[in-house]
XYZ file of C-alpha atoms in Angstrom:
122
model
C 7.014 25.387 -3.888
C 6.303 21.904 -2.657
C 3.124 20.701 -0.755
C 2.945 17.590 1.280
C -0.599 16.116 2.265
C -0.668 13.596 5.424
C -3.630 10.926 5.275
C -4.756 7.609 7.193
C -4.571 8.964 10.591
C -7.311 7.899 13.045
C -8.363 5.875 16.279
C -6.724 2.726 16.732
C -6.549 0.514 20.007
C -3.504 -0.183 21.644
C -1.702 -3.084 19.954
C -3.621 -1.974 16.416
C -1.868 -1.037 13.274
C -2.189 2.213 11.049
C -0.499 3.360 8.077
C -0.111 6.899 6.954
C 0.444 8.654 3.547
C 2.112 11.721 2.761
C 1.889 12.655 -0.721
C 3.955 15.405 -2.319
C 3.165 17.724 -5.209
C 4.372 20.617 -6.690
C 8.143 21.487 -7.499
C 9.457 17.914 -6.068
C 12.422 17.322 -8.282
C 14.731 18.414 -6.031
C 12.893 16.868 -2.695
C 15.541 13.626 -2.090
C 14.870 12.880 2.148
C 11.773 12.633 3.594
C 10.609 12.361 7.210
C 7.946 11.592 9.639
C 7.818 13.881 12.938
C 4.988 13.843 15.560
C 3.727 16.183 18.612
C 1.825 15.407 21.333
C 0.221 18.267 23.344
C 2.187 19.465 25.916
C 5.559 17.793 24.127
C 8.145 18.850 21.730
C 8.138 17.791 18.185
C 10.301 14.800 17.846
C 11.630 12.687 14.746
C 9.894 9.653 14.253
C 11.363 8.222 10.891
C 13.176 9.219 7.530
C 13.874 7.595 4.074
C 16.242 8.495 0.996
C 15.171 9.227 -2.279
C 15.822 5.561 -3.132
C 14.452 3.787 -0.312
C 17.682 2.302 0.390
C 18.389 4.061 3.438
C 16.011 4.562 6.492
C 16.402 6.206 10.061
C 13.983 5.388 13.152
C 13.924 7.101 16.441
C 14.657 4.441 19.283
C 11.304 4.987 20.506
C 9.587 3.225 17.383
C 12.166 1.114 15.969
C 11.163 -2.264 15.426
C 7.414 -1.074 15.272
C 7.331 1.095 12.391
C 8.393 1.555 8.915
C 8.925 4.049 6.554
C 8.699 3.662 2.637
C 7.996 5.389 -0.364
C 6.869 4.836 -3.888
C 8.110 7.563 -6.078
C 5.896 6.959 -9.233
C 3.191 8.053 -6.744
C 5.422 10.904 -5.022
C 4.398 9.163 -1.747
C 5.744 8.293 1.409
C 4.090 5.815 4.184
C 4.700 5.089 7.429
C 3.470 1.498 8.689
C 3.049 1.627 12.420
C 2.363 -1.120 13.925
C 1.855 -2.476 17.881
C 0.948 0.845 18.204
C 0.944 2.379 22.151
C -0.797 5.046 23.955
C 2.404 7.011 24.035
C 2.271 7.357 20.005
C -0.841 8.977 20.336
C 0.008 12.546 17.892
C -0.222 14.684 15.487
C 2.059 13.494 13.325
C 3.658 15.347 10.298
C 5.197 14.694 7.041
C 8.394 16.800 6.061
C 10.687 16.584 3.037
C 14.169 18.189 2.429
C 16.783 18.575 -0.384
C 19.319 16.961 1.720
C 20.916 13.596 0.202
C 21.350 11.668 3.243
C 18.827 10.599 5.803
C 18.884 12.998 8.864
C 16.593 13.892 11.749
C 16.597 17.679 10.451
C 15.985 20.283 9.774
C 13.373 19.777 7.010
C 12.556 22.600 4.830
C 8.797 21.583 3.788
C 5.766 20.402 6.232
C 2.520 19.175 5.818
C -0.747 20.080 7.869
C -0.175 16.803 10.226
C -2.428 13.999 10.635
C -3.888 12.909 14.062
C -3.170 9.527 15.384
C -4.837 8.404 18.672
C -4.347 5.156 20.657
C -6.343 4.195 23.174
C -5.858 1.792 26.213
C-alpha cells in the first residue's frame, strides 16, 4: 500500500510561481518513477512531468517544458513540481502519481494522490 499526498496548490496571478509537493508514505520501497498529472473541468487528465528514482531522468509535456521543473528528495520521500510563468490554461487539479517502473514514462501509473487545486487568474 502506497499513499500519496499533494500540497501547495492555491491561487496565483498569471506570470507567478507555485511549488507543489507530494509526500509518499507506506510501502514505498519499490516505487521508482513518480509523475504529475493535471485535469481541468471538461478536459481529459493529462501528463505533466515525471522523474526517475535517482532524479537524473525527467520527462515533461510540451505544454510545460521550460516553465515547470520536477525534482525529488528521496530522504523525505517527496517529489516537487516547481511551476513558473504560470498561465491561466495551467488551471487544473494537479495529481501526484507513482509506479514501480524503472524508466520515466507518461503512463500508466499505479498509485494516485487526491489532488491539489491550482488556479491561475488573468
